[in-house]
mmCIF file of C-alpha atoms in Angstrom:
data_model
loop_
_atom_site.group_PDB
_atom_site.id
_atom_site.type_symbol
_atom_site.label_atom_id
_atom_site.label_comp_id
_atom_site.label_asym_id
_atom_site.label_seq_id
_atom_site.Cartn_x
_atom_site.Cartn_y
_atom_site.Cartn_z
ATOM 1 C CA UNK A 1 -29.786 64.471 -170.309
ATOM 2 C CA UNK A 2 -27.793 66.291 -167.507
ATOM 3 C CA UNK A 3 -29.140 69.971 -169.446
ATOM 4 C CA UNK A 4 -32.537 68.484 -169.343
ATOM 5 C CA UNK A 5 -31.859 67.754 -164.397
ATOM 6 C CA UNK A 6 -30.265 71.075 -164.676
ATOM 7 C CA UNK A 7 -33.642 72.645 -166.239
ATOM 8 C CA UNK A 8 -35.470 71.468 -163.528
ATOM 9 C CA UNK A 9 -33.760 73.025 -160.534
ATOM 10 C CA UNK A 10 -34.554 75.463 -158.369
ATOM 11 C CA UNK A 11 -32.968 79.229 -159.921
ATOM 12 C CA UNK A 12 -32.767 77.483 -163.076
ATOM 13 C CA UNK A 13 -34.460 79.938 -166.220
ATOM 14 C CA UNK A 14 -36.858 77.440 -166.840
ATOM 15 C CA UNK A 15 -38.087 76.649 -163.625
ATOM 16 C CA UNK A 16 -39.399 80.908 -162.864
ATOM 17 C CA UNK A 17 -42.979 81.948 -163.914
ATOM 18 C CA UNK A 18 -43.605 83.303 -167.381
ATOM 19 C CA UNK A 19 -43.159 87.453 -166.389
ATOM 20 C CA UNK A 20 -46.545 88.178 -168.303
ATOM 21 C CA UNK A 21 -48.658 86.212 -165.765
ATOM 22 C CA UNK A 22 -50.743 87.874 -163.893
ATOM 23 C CA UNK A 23 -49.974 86.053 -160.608
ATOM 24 C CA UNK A 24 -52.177 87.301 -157.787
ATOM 25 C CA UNK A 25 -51.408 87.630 -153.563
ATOM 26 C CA UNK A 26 -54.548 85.310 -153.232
ATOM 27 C CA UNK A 27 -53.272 82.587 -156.111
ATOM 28 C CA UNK A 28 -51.668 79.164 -154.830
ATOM 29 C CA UNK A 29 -48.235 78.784 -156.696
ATOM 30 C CA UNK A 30 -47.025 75.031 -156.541
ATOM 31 C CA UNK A 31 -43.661 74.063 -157.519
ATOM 32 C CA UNK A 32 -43.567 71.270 -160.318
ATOM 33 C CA UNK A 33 -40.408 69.134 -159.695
ATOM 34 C CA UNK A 34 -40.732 66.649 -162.713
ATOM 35 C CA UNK A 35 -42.679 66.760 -166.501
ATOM 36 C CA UNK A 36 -46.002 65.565 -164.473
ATOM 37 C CA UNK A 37 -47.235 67.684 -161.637
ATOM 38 C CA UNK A 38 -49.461 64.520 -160.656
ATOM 39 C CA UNK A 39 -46.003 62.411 -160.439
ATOM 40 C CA UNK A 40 -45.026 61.236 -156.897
ATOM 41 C CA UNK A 41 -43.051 63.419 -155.601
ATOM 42 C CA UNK A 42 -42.970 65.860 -158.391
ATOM 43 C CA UNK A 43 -45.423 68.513 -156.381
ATOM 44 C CA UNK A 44 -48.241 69.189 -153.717
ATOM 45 C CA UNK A 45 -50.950 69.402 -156.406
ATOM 46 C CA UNK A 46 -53.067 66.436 -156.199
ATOM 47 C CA UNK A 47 -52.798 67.146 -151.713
ATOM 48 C CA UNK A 48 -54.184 70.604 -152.748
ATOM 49 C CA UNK A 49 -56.645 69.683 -154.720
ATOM 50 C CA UNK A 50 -58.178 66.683 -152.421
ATOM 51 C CA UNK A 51 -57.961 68.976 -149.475
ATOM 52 C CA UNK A 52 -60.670 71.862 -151.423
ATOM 53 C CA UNK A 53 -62.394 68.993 -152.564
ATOM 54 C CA UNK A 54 -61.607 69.732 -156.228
ATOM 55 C CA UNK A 55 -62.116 67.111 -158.788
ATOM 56 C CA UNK A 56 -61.667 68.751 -162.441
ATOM 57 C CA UNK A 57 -58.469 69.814 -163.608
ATOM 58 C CA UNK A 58 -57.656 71.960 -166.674
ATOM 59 C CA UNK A 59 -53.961 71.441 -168.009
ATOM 60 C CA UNK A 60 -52.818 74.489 -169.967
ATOM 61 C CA UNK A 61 -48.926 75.255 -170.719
ATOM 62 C CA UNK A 62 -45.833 74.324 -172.323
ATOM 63 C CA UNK A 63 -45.092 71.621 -174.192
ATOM 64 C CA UNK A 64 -48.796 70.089 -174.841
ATOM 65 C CA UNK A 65 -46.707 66.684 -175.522
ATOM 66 C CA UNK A 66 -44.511 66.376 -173.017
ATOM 67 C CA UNK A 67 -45.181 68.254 -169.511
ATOM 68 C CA UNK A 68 -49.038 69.079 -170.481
ATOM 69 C CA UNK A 69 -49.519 65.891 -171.511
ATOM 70 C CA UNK A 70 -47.826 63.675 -168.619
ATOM 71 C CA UNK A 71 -49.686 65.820 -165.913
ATOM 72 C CA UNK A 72 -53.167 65.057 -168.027
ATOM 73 C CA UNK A 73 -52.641 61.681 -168.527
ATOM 74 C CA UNK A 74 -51.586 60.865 -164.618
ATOM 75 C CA UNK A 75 -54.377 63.275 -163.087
ATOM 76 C CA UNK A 76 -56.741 60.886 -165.195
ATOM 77 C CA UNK A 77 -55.370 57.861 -163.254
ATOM 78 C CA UNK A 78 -55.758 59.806 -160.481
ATOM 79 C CA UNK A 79 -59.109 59.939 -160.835
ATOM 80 C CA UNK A 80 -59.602 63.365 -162.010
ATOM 81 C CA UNK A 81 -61.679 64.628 -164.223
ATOM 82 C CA UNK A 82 -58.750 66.152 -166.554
ATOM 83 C CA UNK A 83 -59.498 68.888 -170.070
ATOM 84 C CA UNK A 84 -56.927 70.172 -172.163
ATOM 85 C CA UNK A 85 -57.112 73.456 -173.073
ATOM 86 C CA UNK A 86 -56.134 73.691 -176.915
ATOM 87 C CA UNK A 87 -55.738 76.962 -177.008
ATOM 88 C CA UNK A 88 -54.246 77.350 -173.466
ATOM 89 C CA UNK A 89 -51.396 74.944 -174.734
ATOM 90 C CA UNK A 90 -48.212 75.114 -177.115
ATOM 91 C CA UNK A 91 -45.682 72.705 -178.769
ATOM 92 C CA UNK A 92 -42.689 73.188 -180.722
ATOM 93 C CA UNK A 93 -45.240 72.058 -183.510
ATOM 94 C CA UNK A 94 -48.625 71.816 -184.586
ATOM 95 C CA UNK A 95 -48.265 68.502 -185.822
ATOM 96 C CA UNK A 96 -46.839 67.154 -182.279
ATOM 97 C CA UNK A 97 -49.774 69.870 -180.648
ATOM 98 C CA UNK A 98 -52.670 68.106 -182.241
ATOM 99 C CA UNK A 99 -51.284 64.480 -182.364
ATOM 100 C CA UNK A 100 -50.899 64.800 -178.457
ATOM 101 C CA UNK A 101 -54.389 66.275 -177.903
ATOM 102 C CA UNK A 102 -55.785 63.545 -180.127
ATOM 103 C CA UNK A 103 -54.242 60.768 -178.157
ATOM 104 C CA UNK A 104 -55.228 62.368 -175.139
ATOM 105 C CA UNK A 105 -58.781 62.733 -176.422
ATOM 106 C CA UNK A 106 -58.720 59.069 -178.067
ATOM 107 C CA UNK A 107 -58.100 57.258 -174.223
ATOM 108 C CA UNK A 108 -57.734 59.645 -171.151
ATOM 109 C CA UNK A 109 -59.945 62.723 -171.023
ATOM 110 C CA UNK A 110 -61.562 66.117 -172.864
ATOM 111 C CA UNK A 111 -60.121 68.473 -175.261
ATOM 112 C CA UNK A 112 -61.661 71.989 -175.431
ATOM 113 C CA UNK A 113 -61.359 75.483 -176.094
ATOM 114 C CA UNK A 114 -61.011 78.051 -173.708
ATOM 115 C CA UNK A 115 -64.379 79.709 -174.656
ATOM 116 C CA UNK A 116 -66.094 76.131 -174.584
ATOM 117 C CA UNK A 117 -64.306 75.925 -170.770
ATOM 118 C CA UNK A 118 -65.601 78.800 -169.813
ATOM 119 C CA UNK A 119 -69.167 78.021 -171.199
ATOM 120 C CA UNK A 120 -69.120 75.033 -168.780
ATOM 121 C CA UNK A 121 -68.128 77.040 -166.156
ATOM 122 C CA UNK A 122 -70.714 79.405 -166.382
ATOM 123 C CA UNK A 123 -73.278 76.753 -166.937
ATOM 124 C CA UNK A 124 -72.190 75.315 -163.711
ATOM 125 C CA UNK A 125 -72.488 78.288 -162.180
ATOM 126 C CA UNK A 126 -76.079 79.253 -163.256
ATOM 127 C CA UNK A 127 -77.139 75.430 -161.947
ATOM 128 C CA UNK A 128 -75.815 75.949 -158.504
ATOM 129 C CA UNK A 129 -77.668 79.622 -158.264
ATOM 130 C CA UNK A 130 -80.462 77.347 -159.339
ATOM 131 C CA UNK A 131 -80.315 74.575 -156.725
#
């Protein structure tokens, strides 16, 4: 328990972005304090997102049944329109993977591929240009 507070301070391994990411000057970086970012006080997120007027969220990460998951399941009670990315997301397994996508697809929101997320996207995108 005390390795698992320690992981989730400040300077702490865990707690730094993944060096591959392509983080840009123009990105917002949030800090996540707990396993949900939509946890009170765990982070800023769902204050960002209200403020932009932003009412989808797409959960990507590590681990799809424990942080993923938490954040997906409370920005649903939150009223957000929540996806999981199943390709965007990893678990120590595939069997806990897939069982926590299927509960999350069973009660609390969407489940889909980055190519089918981007489909939407660009679907939106086209009926916008349209109106």
């Amino acid at each position: 328990m005390q390795r698992r507070y320690e992981s989730m301070e400040v300077g702490h391994d865990g707690f730094e972005f993944w060096h591959d990411n392509d983080i840009r000057p123009e990105d917002t970086c949030l800090t996540k304090m707990r396993y949900s970012a939509f946890i009170q006080g765990s982070s800023e997120i769902q204050r960002h997102l209200r403020k932009r007027k932003l009412d989808t969220v797409l959960i990507t990460g590590t681990a799809t049944n424990v942080c993923c998951e938490s954040s997906a399941r409370d920005a649903m009670m939150l009223n957000f329109k929540t996806i999981m990315v199943a390709d965007g997301l990893a678990a120590s397994s595939d069997e806990e993977h897939n069982a926590s996508l299927s509960a999350f697809y069973g009660r609390f929101g969407d489940v889909q591929t980055v190519d089918e997320v981007l489909q939407s996207l660009d679907r939106g995108d086209k009926a916008r240009a349209a109106a």
